[in-house]
Short mmCIF file of C-alpha atoms in Angstrom, two decimals:
data_model
loop_
_atom_site.label_atom_id
_atom_site.label_comp_id
_atom_site.label_asym_id
_atom_site.label_seq_id
_atom_site.Cartn_x
_atom_site.Cartn_y
_atom_site.Cartn_z
CA MET Y 1272 -1.29 46.56 24.64
CA PRO Y 1273 0.00 45.84 28.15
CA LEU Y 1274 1.78 42.61 28.89
CA TYR Y 1275 -1.24 41.38 30.82
CA GLY Y 1276 -3.72 42.60 28.24
CA GLY Y 1277 -7.12 41.16 27.41
CA SER Y 1278 -10.33 40.78 29.34
CA GLY Y 1279 -10.66 39.24 32.75
CA ILE Y 1280 -12.40 36.26 31.20
CA SER Y 1281 -9.81 35.16 28.71
CA PRO Y 1282 -7.05 33.03 30.21
CA LYS Y 1283 -3.60 34.42 30.82
CA ALA Y 1284 -1.04 32.38 28.94
CA LEU Y 1285 2.45 32.24 30.44
CA LEU Y 1286 5.13 30.58 28.40
CA HIS Y 1287 8.43 29.18 29.63
CA TYR Y 1288 10.70 28.90 26.61
CA LYS Y 1289 11.63 25.26 26.33
CA PRO Y 1290 15.29 24.28 26.59
CA TYR Y 1291 17.11 22.08 24.13
CA LEU Y 1292 16.96 18.47 25.17
CA LEU Y 1293 20.34 17.79 26.78
CA SER Y 1294 20.50 18.14 30.56
CA PRO Y 1295 18.92 20.72 32.89
CA HIS Y 1296 20.94 23.19 34.94
CA ILE Y 1297 20.09 25.82 37.56
CA GLY Y 1298 19.20 28.36 34.86
CA HIS Y 1299 16.45 26.10 33.55
CA LEU Y 1300 15.08 25.76 37.08
CA TYR Y 1301 15.13 29.54 37.52
CA THR Y 1302 13.16 30.11 34.32
CA LEU Y 1303 10.62 27.48 35.34
CA ILE Y 1304 10.10 28.99 38.78
CA LEU Y 1305 9.88 32.55 37.43
CA THR Y 1306 7.11 31.45 35.10
CA ASP Y 1307 5.36 29.46 37.80
CA VAL Y 1308 5.34 32.42 40.20
CA LEU Y 1309 3.78 34.60 37.51
CA LYS Y 1310 1.08 32.02 36.90
CA ARG Y 1311 0.32 31.56 40.58
CA TRP Y 1312 0.06 35.35 40.95
CA GLN Y 1313 -2.65 35.41 38.28
CA VAL Y 1314 -4.50 32.58 40.02
CA LEU Y 1315 -4.17 34.42 43.34
CA GLN Y 1316 -6.12 37.27 41.74
CA GLY Y 1317 -8.89 34.87 40.74
CA LYS Y 1318 -7.92 34.69 37.06
CA LYS Y 1319 -7.45 31.66 34.89
CA ALA Y 1320 -3.84 31.19 33.76
CA ILE Y 1321 -2.17 28.68 31.46
CA LEU Y 1322 1.49 27.72 31.80
CA CYS Y 1323 3.28 25.94 28.96
CA THR Y 1324 6.71 24.41 29.20
CA GLY Y 1325 8.49 21.41 27.73
CA THR Y 1326 11.44 20.53 25.53
CA ASP Y 1327 12.66 21.55 22.07
CA GLU Y 1328 13.71 18.24 20.56
CA HIS Y 1329 14.63 19.00 16.95
CA GLY Y 1330 17.70 20.43 15.28
CA MET Y 1331 21.28 19.61 14.43
CA LYS Y 1332 22.47 19.89 18.04
CA ILE Y 1333 20.14 17.06 19.12
CA GLN Y 1334 20.88 15.03 16.01
CA ARG Y 1335 24.63 15.18 16.71
CA ALA Y 1336 24.22 14.54 20.44
CA ALA Y 1337 22.24 11.38 19.71
CA LYS Y 1338 24.92 10.22 17.27
CA ARG Y 1339 27.65 10.78 19.89
CA ALA Y 1340 25.59 8.75 22.35
CA GLY Y 1341 25.24 5.96 19.78
CA MET Y 1342 21.45 6.16 19.95
CA ASN Y 1343 18.54 6.50 17.59
CA VAL Y 1344 17.60 10.18 17.80
CA LYS Y 1345 13.94 9.51 18.72
CA ALA Y 1346 15.01 7.12 21.47
CA PHE Y 1347 17.54 9.73 22.64
CA CYS Y 1348 14.76 12.32 22.97
CA ASP Y 1349 12.38 9.87 24.66
CA GLN Y 1350 15.07 9.19 27.26
CA ASN Y 1351 16.31 12.73 27.88
CA TYR Y 1352 13.09 14.74 28.05
CA LYS Y 1353 12.22 12.99 31.30
CA SER Y 1354 14.76 14.91 33.39
CA PHE Y 1355 13.12 18.22 32.40
CA ASP Y 1356 9.65 16.85 33.11
CA VAL Y 1357 10.75 15.55 36.52
CA LEU Y 1358 12.48 18.86 37.31
CA ALA Y 1359 9.25 20.77 36.71
CA GLN Y 1360 7.38 18.36 38.97
CA ARG Y 1361 10.03 18.48 41.71
CA ALA Y 1362 10.04 22.27 41.69
CA ARG Y 1363 6.23 22.40 42.17
CA VAL Y 1364 5.70 24.07 38.79
CA ASP Y 1365 1.95 24.24 38.15
CA ARG Y 1366 2.16 23.61 34.42
CA ASP Y 1367 -0.84 23.02 32.18
CA HIS Y 1368 1.11 21.70 29.19
CA PHE Y 1369 4.45 19.93 28.89
CA ILE Y 1370 5.21 20.24 25.20
CA ARG Y 1371 7.53 17.98 23.25
CA THR Y 1372 8.18 19.37 19.79
CA SER Y 1373 8.57 15.84 18.41
CA GLU Y 1374 4.88 15.14 19.06
CA PRO Y 1375 2.55 14.58 16.04
CA ASP Y 1376 0.13 17.43 16.84
CA HIS Y 1377 3.00 19.89 16.86
CA ARG Y 1378 4.32 18.61 13.54
CA PHE Y 1379 0.89 19.16 11.99
CA ALA Y 1380 0.68 22.72 13.39
CA VAL Y 1381 4.17 23.64 12.12
CA GLN Y 1382 3.49 22.36 8.63
CA HIS Y 1383 0.15 24.19 8.48
CA PHE Y 1384 1.85 27.40 9.64
CA TRP Y 1385 4.53 26.96 6.96
CA LEU Y 1386 1.88 26.63 4.25
CA MET Y 1387 0.13 29.79 5.49
CA LEU Y 1388 3.41 31.73 5.30
CA LYS Y 1389 4.10 30.39 1.82
CA GLU Y 1390 0.57 31.18 0.63
CA ARG Y 1391 1.04 34.79 1.74
CA GLY Y 1392 4.31 35.09 -0.15
CA TYR Y 1393 6.65 35.16 2.85
CA ILE Y 1394 8.57 31.97 1.95
CA TYR Y 1395 10.90 31.71 -1.04
CA ALA Y 1396 13.77 29.45 -2.16
CA SER Y 1397 17.32 30.80 -2.33
CA LYS Y 1398 20.97 29.91 -1.77
CA HIS Y 1399 22.31 30.71 1.69
CA GLU Y 1400 25.90 31.16 2.78
CA GLY Y 1401 27.09 32.12 6.22
CA TRP Y 1402 28.42 31.14 9.61
CA TYR Y 1403 26.28 28.69 11.57
CA ALA Y 1404 26.56 27.80 15.26
CA VAL Y 1405 25.18 24.31 15.87
CA SER Y 1406 25.17 24.93 19.63
CA ASP Y 1407 22.99 28.04 19.19
CA GLU Y 1408 21.16 26.68 16.11
CA THR Y 1409 21.69 30.16 14.64
CA PHE Y 1410 23.20 31.77 11.54
CA TYR Y 1411 25.50 34.73 12.22
CA PRO Y 1412 26.66 37.45 9.82
CA ALA Y 1413 30.40 37.94 9.26
CA SER Y 1414 30.30 41.00 11.52
CA ALA Y 1415 29.14 38.81 14.43
CA VAL Y 1416 31.93 36.21 14.39
CA GLN Y 1417 35.59 36.30 15.34
CA LEU Y 1418 38.66 34.07 15.50
CA ILE Y 1419 39.37 32.96 19.05
CA LEU Y 1420 41.92 30.74 20.78
CA ASP Y 1421 41.07 27.97 23.22
CA PRO Y 1422 43.74 28.47 25.94
CA SER Y 1423 43.42 24.89 27.18
CA THR Y 1424 44.14 23.26 23.80
CA GLY Y 1425 45.73 26.02 21.72
CA ARG Y 1426 43.10 25.41 19.04
CA LYS Y 1427 41.91 28.36 16.98
CA PHE Y 1428 38.35 28.52 15.69
CA MET Y 1429 35.67 30.94 14.55
CA ALA Y 1430 33.04 31.75 17.16
CA SER Y 1431 30.03 33.96 17.72
CA THR Y 1432 30.98 37.22 19.44
CA GLU Y 1433 27.57 37.12 21.18
CA THR Y 1434 27.66 33.65 22.72
CA GLY Y 1435 31.25 32.44 22.25
CA LYS Y 1436 29.99 29.26 20.56
CA GLU Y 1437 31.90 27.78 17.63
CA VAL Y 1438 30.55 28.50 14.15
CA GLU Y 1439 31.07 26.68 10.86
CA TRP Y 1440 30.80 27.98 7.31
CA THR Y 1441 27.82 26.63 5.38
CA SER Y 1442 26.66 27.06 1.81
CA GLU Y 1443 23.35 25.48 0.87
CA ASN Y 1444 20.08 25.88 -0.99
CA ASN Y 1445 17.12 26.34 1.32
CA TYR Y 1446 14.04 28.41 2.03
CA HIS Y 1447 13.98 31.94 3.39
CA PHE Y 1448 11.43 33.99 5.31
CA ARG Y 1449 10.92 37.62 4.23
CA LEU Y 1450 11.69 39.14 7.64
CA SER Y 1451 12.93 42.32 5.94
CA ALA Y 1452 9.34 43.06 4.91
CA PHE Y 1453 8.37 43.54 8.55
CA LYS Y 1454 10.88 46.22 9.56
CA ASP Y 1455 8.54 49.21 9.50
CA ARG Y 1456 5.63 47.27 11.00
CA LEU Y 1457 7.82 45.99 13.82
CA LEU Y 1458 9.17 49.44 14.65
CA GLU Y 1459 5.63 50.85 14.71
CA PHE Y 1460 4.51 47.97 16.91
CA TYR Y 1461 7.39 48.50 19.36
CA GLU Y 1462 6.62 52.22 19.52
CA ASN Y 1463 3.02 51.43 20.44
CA ASN Y 1464 4.04 48.64 22.83
CA PRO Y 1465 7.19 49.87 24.61
CA LYS Y 1466 7.00 47.09 27.23
CA PHE Y 1467 6.82 44.22 24.75
CA VAL Y 1468 10.26 43.14 25.98
CA VAL Y 1469 11.19 43.48 29.66
CA PRO Y 1470 13.50 44.91 30.94
CA ALA Y 1471 13.71 48.13 28.93
CA THR Y 1472 17.43 47.71 28.17
CA ARG Y 1473 16.69 44.59 26.12
CA MET Y 1474 13.70 46.25 24.49
CA ASN Y 1475 16.12 48.93 23.32
CA ASP Y 1476 18.50 46.25 22.00
CA VAL Y 1477 15.69 44.72 19.93
CA ILE Y 1478 14.69 48.10 18.52
CA LEU Y 1479 18.28 48.94 17.59
CA ALA Y 1480 18.66 45.59 15.85
CA VAL Y 1481 15.53 46.17 13.79
CA GLU Y 1482 16.47 49.76 12.99
CA SER Y 1483 19.87 48.66 11.72
CA GLY Y 1484 18.16 46.53 9.10
CA LEU Y 1485 16.61 43.09 8.99
CA GLU Y 1486 17.91 40.31 6.79
CA ASP Y 1487 15.64 37.58 5.50
CA LEU Y 1488 15.98 34.42 7.56
CA SER Y 1489 17.02 30.98 6.41
CA VAL Y 1490 14.15 28.80 7.66
CA SER Y 1491 15.03 25.33 6.39
CA ARG Y 1492 18.01 23.00 6.13
CA PRO Y 1493 18.73 20.38 3.45
CA VAL Y 1494 17.99 16.84 4.62
CA GLU Y 1495 21.59 15.95 3.79
CA ARG Y 1496 22.54 18.10 6.79
CA LEU Y 1497 19.45 17.78 8.99
CA THR Y 1498 16.95 14.94 9.03
CA TRP Y 1499 15.71 15.28 12.61
CA GLY Y 1500 12.95 17.87 12.44
CA VAL Y 1501 9.63 18.72 10.81
CA PRO Y 1502 9.78 18.15 7.03
CA VAL Y 1503 8.85 21.03 4.74
CA PRO Y 1504 5.31 19.95 3.74
CA ASP Y 1505 5.71 20.31 -0.03
CA ASP Y 1506 9.44 19.58 -0.37
CA ASP Y 1507 10.82 16.46 1.27
CA SER Y 1508 14.39 17.54 0.47
CA GLN Y 1509 14.21 20.20 3.22
CA THR Y 1510 13.69 20.22 7.01
CA ILE Y 1511 12.10 23.20 8.74
CA TYR Y 1512 14.57 25.28 10.77
CA VAL Y 1513 14.41 24.50 14.47
CA TRP Y 1514 13.61 28.04 15.65
CA LEU Y 1515 10.59 28.38 13.38
CA ASP Y 1516 9.51 24.93 14.52
CA ALA Y 1517 10.04 25.72 18.22
CA LEU Y 1518 8.21 29.05 18.31
CA ILE Y 1519 5.05 27.49 16.92
CA ASN Y 1520 4.62 25.12 19.86
CA TYR Y 1521 2.66 27.71 21.85
CA LEU Y 1522 0.15 27.83 19.01
CA THR Y 1523 0.05 24.03 19.04
CA LYS Y 1524 -1.19 23.99 22.62
CA ALA Y 1525 -3.69 26.73 21.80
CA ASN Y 1526 -5.33 24.21 19.42
CA TYR Y 1527 -3.90 25.77 16.27
CA PRO Y 1528 -5.03 25.45 13.53
CA PHE Y 1529 -8.37 24.22 14.89
CA GLN Y 1530 -9.39 27.28 16.90
CA ILE Y 1531 -13.05 28.27 16.88
CA PRO Y 1532 -13.57 31.53 14.93
CA GLY Y 1533 -14.27 34.37 17.34
CA ASP Y 1534 -13.05 32.30 20.28
CA GLU Y 1535 -9.36 32.00 19.41
CA ASP Y 1536 -8.20 33.15 22.86
CA ALA Y 1537 -10.08 30.41 24.74
CA ALA Y 1538 -6.96 28.25 24.94
CA GLY Y 1539 -4.66 31.12 25.86
CA TRP Y 1540 -3.56 32.71 22.60
CA PRO Y 1541 -2.28 35.33 22.12
CA ALA Y 1542 0.08 34.72 24.99
CA ASP Y 1543 0.59 37.31 27.70
CA VAL Y 1544 4.25 36.69 28.40
CA GLN Y 1545 7.08 34.42 27.34
CA VAL Y 1546 9.82 33.89 29.94
CA ILE Y 1547 13.29 33.32 28.47
CA GLY Y 1548 16.99 33.81 29.14
CA LYS Y 1549 18.62 36.94 27.78
CA ASP Y 1550 20.70 35.01 25.24
CA ILE Y 1551 17.76 34.10 22.98
CA VAL Y 1552 15.91 37.42 22.82
CA ARG Y 1553 16.79 37.86 19.15
CA GLN Y 1554 15.28 34.51 18.16
CA ALA Y 1555 12.18 34.67 20.35
CA SER Y 1556 11.16 38.35 20.21
CA ALA Y 1557 8.49 37.82 17.56
CA ALA Y 1558 6.48 35.12 19.35
CA ALA Y 1559 4.91 36.87 22.33
CA PRO Y 1560 5.57 39.60 24.91
CA ILE Y 1561 8.79 38.69 26.65
CA LEU Y 1562 10.26 38.72 30.12
CA THR Y 1563 13.99 38.15 29.71
CA HIS Y 1564 16.13 37.30 32.68
CA ALA Y 1565 19.87 37.44 33.20
CA HIS Y 1566 22.12 34.44 33.82
CA TRP Y 1567 23.41 32.67 36.89
CA THR Y 1568 27.18 32.62 37.38
CA LEU Y 1569 29.39 30.62 39.72
CA SER Y 1570 32.19 32.56 41.41
CA ARG Y 1571 31.34 35.39 38.99
CA GLN Y 1572 32.17 33.11 36.06
CA LYS Y 1573 29.68 32.05 33.40
CA MET Y 1574 28.55 28.47 33.94
CA SER Y 1575 29.87 26.07 31.32
CA LYS Y 1576 29.85 22.28 31.05
CA SER Y 1577 33.27 22.41 29.43
CA ILE Y 1578 34.87 23.82 32.59
CA GLY Y 1579 32.63 21.86 34.96
CA ASN Y 1580 31.03 24.71 36.91
CA VAL Y 1581 27.37 23.96 36.16
CA VAL Y 1582 25.03 23.71 39.17
CA ASN Y 1583 22.89 20.56 39.08
CA PRO Y 1584 19.34 21.64 40.06
CA PHE Y 1585 18.42 18.21 41.42
CA PHE Y 1586 21.35 18.27 43.84
CA ALA Y 1587 20.35 21.77 44.97
CA LEU Y 1588 16.73 20.70 45.52
CA ASP Y 1589 17.86 17.67 47.51
CA ARG Y 1590 20.20 19.73 49.65
CA PHE Y 1591 18.05 22.76 50.47
CA GLY Y 1592 14.48 21.68 49.80
CA VAL Y 1593 12.09 22.87 47.10
CA GLU Y 1594 10.64 26.01 48.65
CA PRO Y 1595 13.81 27.40 50.20
CA LEU Y 1596 15.42 27.12 46.76
CA ARG Y 1597 12.39 28.69 45.05
CA TYR Y 1598 12.65 31.56 47.53
CA TYR Y 1599 16.39 32.01 47.00
CA LEU Y 1600 16.30 31.91 43.20
CA ILE Y 1601 13.53 34.52 42.93
CA HIS Y 1602 14.95 36.72 45.71
CA GLU Y 1603 18.48 36.77 44.30
CA GLY Y 1604 17.95 35.99 40.62
CA GLY Y 1605 18.76 38.72 38.14
CA ILE Y 1606 16.42 40.22 35.58
CA ARG Y 1607 18.75 43.00 34.42
CA ASN Y 1608 22.10 41.78 35.74
CA ASP Y 1609 23.63 38.34 36.23
CA ALA Y 1610 23.43 36.80 39.71
CA ASP Y 1611 26.08 34.67 41.38
CA TYR Y 1612 25.09 31.27 42.77
CA GLU Y 1613 26.79 29.95 45.88
CA ASN Y 1614 25.64 27.38 48.44
CA SER Y 1615 26.57 29.70 51.30
CA TYR Y 1616 24.30 32.38 49.81
CA VAL Y 1617 21.35 29.98 49.85
CA ILE Y 1618 22.04 29.12 53.48
CA ASP Y 1619 22.42 32.79 54.44
CA ARG Y 1620 19.12 33.79 52.82
CA TYR Y 1621 17.39 30.87 54.46
CA LYS Y 1622 18.63 31.74 57.93
CA LYS Y 1623 18.05 35.49 57.69
CA GLY Y 1624 14.89 35.70 55.65
CA LEU Y 1625 13.00 32.49 56.32
CA GLN Y 1626 14.20 31.16 59.67
CA GLY Y 1627 15.07 34.43 61.40
CA GLY Y 1628 12.47 36.56 59.61
CA LEU Y 1629 9.21 34.84 58.74
CA GLY Y 1630 9.68 31.67 60.79
CA ASN Y 1631 10.68 33.56 63.91
CA LEU Y 1632 7.70 35.92 63.63
CA ALA Y 1633 5.25 33.06 63.11
CA SER Y 1634 6.56 31.16 66.16
CA ARG Y 1635 6.51 34.25 68.36
CA ILE Y 1636 2.94 35.21 67.53
CA ILE Y 1637 1.12 31.94 66.86
CA ARG Y 1638 2.84 29.91 69.60
CA GLY Y 1639 3.31 32.74 72.07
CA LYS Y 1640 2.28 32.24 75.69
CA GLY Y 1641 -0.01 34.67 77.43
CA TRP Y 1642 -2.17 35.77 74.52
CA SER Y 1643 -4.67 34.44 72.00
CA VAL Y 1644 -4.56 35.35 68.32
CA ARG Y 1645 -8.27 34.56 68.03
CA LYS Y 1646 -9.16 36.85 70.92
CA SER Y 1647 -7.03 39.63 69.47
CA VAL Y 1648 -8.87 39.35 66.14
CA GLN Y 1649 -12.26 39.39 67.89
CA LEU Y 1650 -11.37 42.48 69.91
CA ALA Y 1651 -10.15 44.26 66.78
CA MET Y 1652 -13.51 43.44 65.17
CA ASN Y 1653 -15.16 45.24 68.08
CA ASP Y 1654 -13.17 48.40 67.31
CA GLU Y 1655 -10.76 48.19 70.19
CA PRO Y 1656 -8.32 51.14 70.03
CA PRO Y 1657 -5.00 50.51 68.22
CA ALA Y 1658 -1.92 49.69 70.26
CA ASN Y 1659 0.97 52.08 70.85
CA GLY Y 1660 -0.50 55.07 69.02
CA GLY Y 1661 1.84 56.33 66.32
CA LEU Y 1662 3.94 53.17 66.08
CA ALA Y 1663 0.83 51.06 65.48
CA GLY Y 1664 -0.51 53.61 63.03
CA ALA Y 1665 2.67 53.48 60.96
CA HIS Y 1666 2.54 49.70 60.85
CA ARG Y 1667 -1.11 49.75 59.83
CA MET Y 1668 -0.24 52.08 56.97
CA LEU Y 1669 2.56 49.73 55.86
CA LEU Y 1670 0.14 46.79 55.75
CA MET Y 1671 -2.50 48.81 53.94
CA ASN Y 1672 -0.03 49.80 51.20
CA LEU Y 1673 1.68 46.41 50.87
CA PRO Y 1674 -0.78 44.59 48.52
CA GLY Y 1675 -0.83 47.46 46.04
CA ALA Y 1676 2.95 47.74 46.03
CA VAL Y 1677 3.32 44.00 45.42
CA LYS Y 1678 0.76 44.12 42.60
CA ALA Y 1679 2.62 47.00 40.93
CA HIS Y 1680 5.83 44.96 40.91
CA PHE Y 1681 4.04 41.98 39.38
CA GLU Y 1682 2.47 44.16 36.70
CA ALA Y 1683 6.03 45.17 35.81
CA LEU Y 1684 6.91 41.43 35.73
CA ASP Y 1685 9.35 41.88 38.60
CA SER Y 1686 8.48 39.06 40.98
CA GLY Y 1687 11.85 39.46 42.72
CA ALA Y 1688 11.07 43.05 43.70
CA ALA Y 1689 7.61 41.93 44.85
CA LEU Y 1690 9.19 39.27 47.07
CA LYS Y 1691 11.59 41.78 48.59
CA GLU Y 1692 8.64 44.11 49.29
CA ILE Y 1693 6.85 41.35 51.21
CA MET Y 1694 9.97 40.42 53.16
CA GLN Y 1695 10.54 44.05 54.14
CA ALA Y 1696 7.08 43.94 55.73
CA ILE Y 1697 8.10 40.81 57.65
CA TYR Y 1698 11.29 42.46 58.89
CA ALA Y 1699 9.32 45.59 59.84
CA THR Y 1700 6.89 43.45 61.85
CA ASN Y 1701 9.77 41.82 63.73
CA ARG Y 1702 11.11 45.30 64.53
CA TYR Y 1703 7.63 46.30 65.66
CA THR Y 1704 7.51 43.39 68.11
CA GLN Y 1705 10.95 44.31 69.42
CA HIS Y 1706 9.83 47.89 70.03
CA THR Y 1707 6.49 46.96 71.63
CA GLN Y 1708 7.73 43.93 73.64
CA PRO Y 1709 4.30 42.19 73.93
CA TRP Y 1710 5.76 39.45 76.18
CA ASP Y 1711 6.41 42.09 78.83
CA LEU Y 1712 2.71 43.06 78.84
CA VAL Y 1713 1.42 39.58 79.64
CA GLY Y 1714 -0.40 39.41 82.99
CA LYS Y 1715 -0.82 43.19 83.33
CA ALA Y 1716 -4.54 43.96 83.34
CA GLU Y 1717 -3.99 47.61 82.45
CA GLU Y 1718 -2.03 46.57 79.33
CA LEU Y 1719 -4.49 43.97 78.04
CA SER Y 1720 -5.97 46.19 75.32
CA ASN Y 1721 -2.50 47.27 74.24
CA LEU Y 1722 -1.30 43.64 74.15
CA ASN Y 1723 -4.21 42.47 72.03
CA GLY Y 1724 -3.72 45.37 69.62
CA ILE Y 1725 -0.05 44.45 69.12
CA ILE Y 1726 -0.81 40.75 68.59
CA TYR Y 1727 -3.59 41.62 66.13
CA LEU Y 1728 -1.29 43.75 63.97
CA CYS Y 1729 1.40 41.06 64.00
CA ALA Y 1730 -1.16 38.39 63.11
CA GLU Y 1731 -2.44 40.56 60.27
CA SER Y 1732 1.13 40.92 59.03
CA LEU Y 1733 1.47 37.13 58.95
CA ARG Y 1734 -1.93 36.65 57.32
CA ILE Y 1735 -1.42 39.26 54.59
CA CYS Y 1736 2.18 38.27 53.88
CA GLY Y 1737 1.25 34.59 53.96
CA ILE Y 1738 -1.36 35.14 51.26
CA LEU Y 1739 1.01 37.19 49.12
CA LEU Y 1740 3.83 34.65 49.49
CA GLN Y 1741 1.74 31.76 48.15
CA PRO Y 1742 3.06 32.08 44.56
CA TYR Y 1743 6.62 31.64 45.89
CA MET Y 1744 6.21 28.98 48.58
CA PRO Y 1745 2.76 27.41 48.14
CA ASP Y 1746 3.17 24.48 50.52
CA THR Y 1747 4.82 26.38 53.36
CA MET Y 1748 2.30 29.22 53.11
CA GLU Y 1749 -0.53 26.72 53.22
CA LYS Y 1750 0.91 25.52 56.51
CA LEU Y 1751 1.32 29.08 57.84
CA LEU Y 1752 -2.25 30.03 56.95
CA ASP Y 1753 -3.50 26.77 58.51
CA MET Y 1754 -1.59 27.64 61.68
CA LEU Y 1755 -3.33 31.01 61.68
CA GLY Y 1756 -6.69 29.36 61.02
CA VAL Y 1757 -7.32 31.28 57.80
CA SER Y 1758 -10.13 29.68 55.81
CA PRO Y 1759 -9.08 28.20 52.42
CA GLU Y 1760 -11.75 30.44 50.85
CA ALA Y 1761 -10.07 33.56 52.28
CA ARG Y 1762 -6.61 33.19 50.71
CA LYS Y 1763 -6.97 35.26 47.51
CA TYR Y 1764 -5.48 38.65 46.69
CA GLU Y 1765 -8.81 40.31 47.52
CA ASN Y 1766 -8.39 39.06 51.10
CA THR Y 1767 -5.14 40.99 51.66
CA LEU Y 1768 -6.93 44.15 52.75
CA LEU Y 1769 -6.07 44.96 56.37
CA GLY Y 1770 -8.95 43.89 58.60
CA SER Y 1771 -10.85 42.10 55.82
CA ASP Y 1772 -10.86 38.73 57.61
CA ILE Y 1773 -12.39 38.58 61.08
CA SER Y 1774 -12.87 34.82 61.31
CA TYR Y 1775 -9.32 33.53 61.72
CA GLY Y 1776 -7.15 32.97 64.77
CA THR Y 1777 -7.89 29.35 65.71
CA PRO Y 1778 -5.31 26.97 64.19
CA SER Y 1779 -6.72 24.28 61.92
CA ILE Y 1780 -3.58 22.14 62.38
CA GLY Y 1781 -1.41 21.37 65.36
CA ILE Y 1782 1.16 24.09 66.04
CA GLY Y 1783 3.39 21.81 68.11
CA ARG Y 1784 6.16 22.59 70.54
CA GLY Y 1785 9.89 22.99 70.13
CA THR Y 1786 10.91 22.10 66.57
CA GLN Y 1787 7.50 20.54 65.86
CA GLY Y 1788 5.34 22.84 63.79
CA VAL Y 1789 8.25 25.14 62.93
CA LEU Y 1790 7.89 26.60 59.45
CA PHE Y 1791 11.58 26.56 58.63
CA PRO Y 1792 13.56 23.93 60.56
CA PRO Y 1793 17.36 23.85 60.49
CA LEU Y 1794 18.87 22.82 57.18
CA ARG Y 1795 20.45 19.38 56.99
CA SER Y 1796 23.63 21.05 55.77
CA ASN Y 1797 24.86 24.43 56.98
CA SER Y 1798 28.02 24.50 54.90
#
C-alpha cells in the first residue's frame, strides 16, 4: 500500500515520534515542523488529517535523570514535558494530540496490547544477557559494541558502534517477544511495500537487518532495575520495556482498544506516516510507514550536550521568528544526508529567498504604481492576449506544471524538494519581471495590454505560490493572500490551477507604504 493509502474519507494520521523527556533541541523542532507541513499539505487538499506528538516519559533514562535532579520521577515528568508542549505551540504545529505516555489511558492500552500478544503466544519468559545502553534504551549484541576512549578524561568504556552511547552488561530474567517468528512475513511485506521506509537507503538497511536474522526482543525489565513504566499486567515483578510502551501510544489516541468494529480507521489508524530521526529506525520500523530524516550538525560536528554545541530551538525562534525558521529548516534540512546549522545560513536564506525573492516580488506587483492587479485579472478574464509572446507562454507553462510537481514531491514525502520547486517559480517570476520591465510600460497607451498581461502573470505566480506555501508559512501566506484579495474559500490545492480564480485583485487588508505591509521586514539581527 502507498504511504498515503486508504480512502479519501478516512483521516490521514501523521505521527511525530515523541522524544524522551529531557530538553528539546533543534532536531526536535525539525521533526515537529516536518510532520506539521505534511499534515497541512493534506488539509490543503481538502482531506482530514490527524497529527500526534508528545513525550515518551518512561524508562531507565528518565528514572535516572529524575534521581540526579533529586525529584520524584512523576513530578520530574510533569515539569519537563511542558517545554516540548510549548515548543510545538511556538512553532505553529497544528497538532491534534499531545501524548504523554505516563497518562492512564495509555497505560490501559499498553497492558491490553501486552495481554493480546501473550494470548497469541508471542510473549514468553526467559533469561536475558547482553549490553544495554540506558541513553538509547536499547540492547545491543556483542557485534554492535566496542571499547572506546574518552579523550577528555582518558576513561575507557564499552559503547554502541551505532550511536556511540555507553553500554553496560546486564543479566536478568524478563519477558521476550518472538520477533524471530516474523522474519519471512516482514520480508514479504517489505517486498510488497517498497516505500514503507523513506528514503530508500534506509529501507534497504531495514531489509538487510531482517535478512541477516531477527533475534527475539527483551520486552520487560525487572522492577529492581526499572520501576518507572507500565507494569506487566499479570506479573508485578516486571515493567514493560519502554520501546514497546512508546510505540503503542499511537493506538492509544486511535481509541484502542475501544474501536468500533468495521470503523477502526475513524480515529486515524492505521497511520499513514511516522516521522522520526534516522537513529531510531530499527526500533520504530514496525509501527507505521516511516519518513526518516537525517541529523543537524553544527560546524559539521554532531550536536552533543557533552561538548555544548546543541542549538536551543527557543533561542532560534526568538532570534529569527517562527516562519523564517520553519522555512529554513525545511529548505535546508536533510532527509538523506545530515545538514549543517549556522545562524549565518538562516540569515542568508531569509535575505535571498524570502526578502529578495518572495517579498520583493510581492512588493513590486501588489504595491506597484501605474497598474492595478484587479484590472489585470479582469482583462485576463476577458481573454486579453498574453504579454510578450514566447516569454509569457513559457511562464504560463511553468505555472501550469507547478502544482503537479509540488504534489509529486509531497507524495514522495519530500517537502523540502517541494519547497525548492515553489521557490524556483518565485525566482523565475522575478527574472520574468526583469526581462519584461513592466514599470517602463506605465503611461504608454500602446503598451497597456502588454502591461496588464505581465502584471496578471506575476499576480498569478504570487497567488499560486502563496497557496502552495501555506503548509510552510501559514501566517505569512495568509497575509500575502489577503494582500492579493484572494477569498479564504479559494485557498485550497484545487485553486492552484492557472486562471482558476477571477475574483481576486483587491486587497482585503492595508498594503501600506515603506516598511509597512512588507512581508519580510529586516531581521533584528543580521549577524
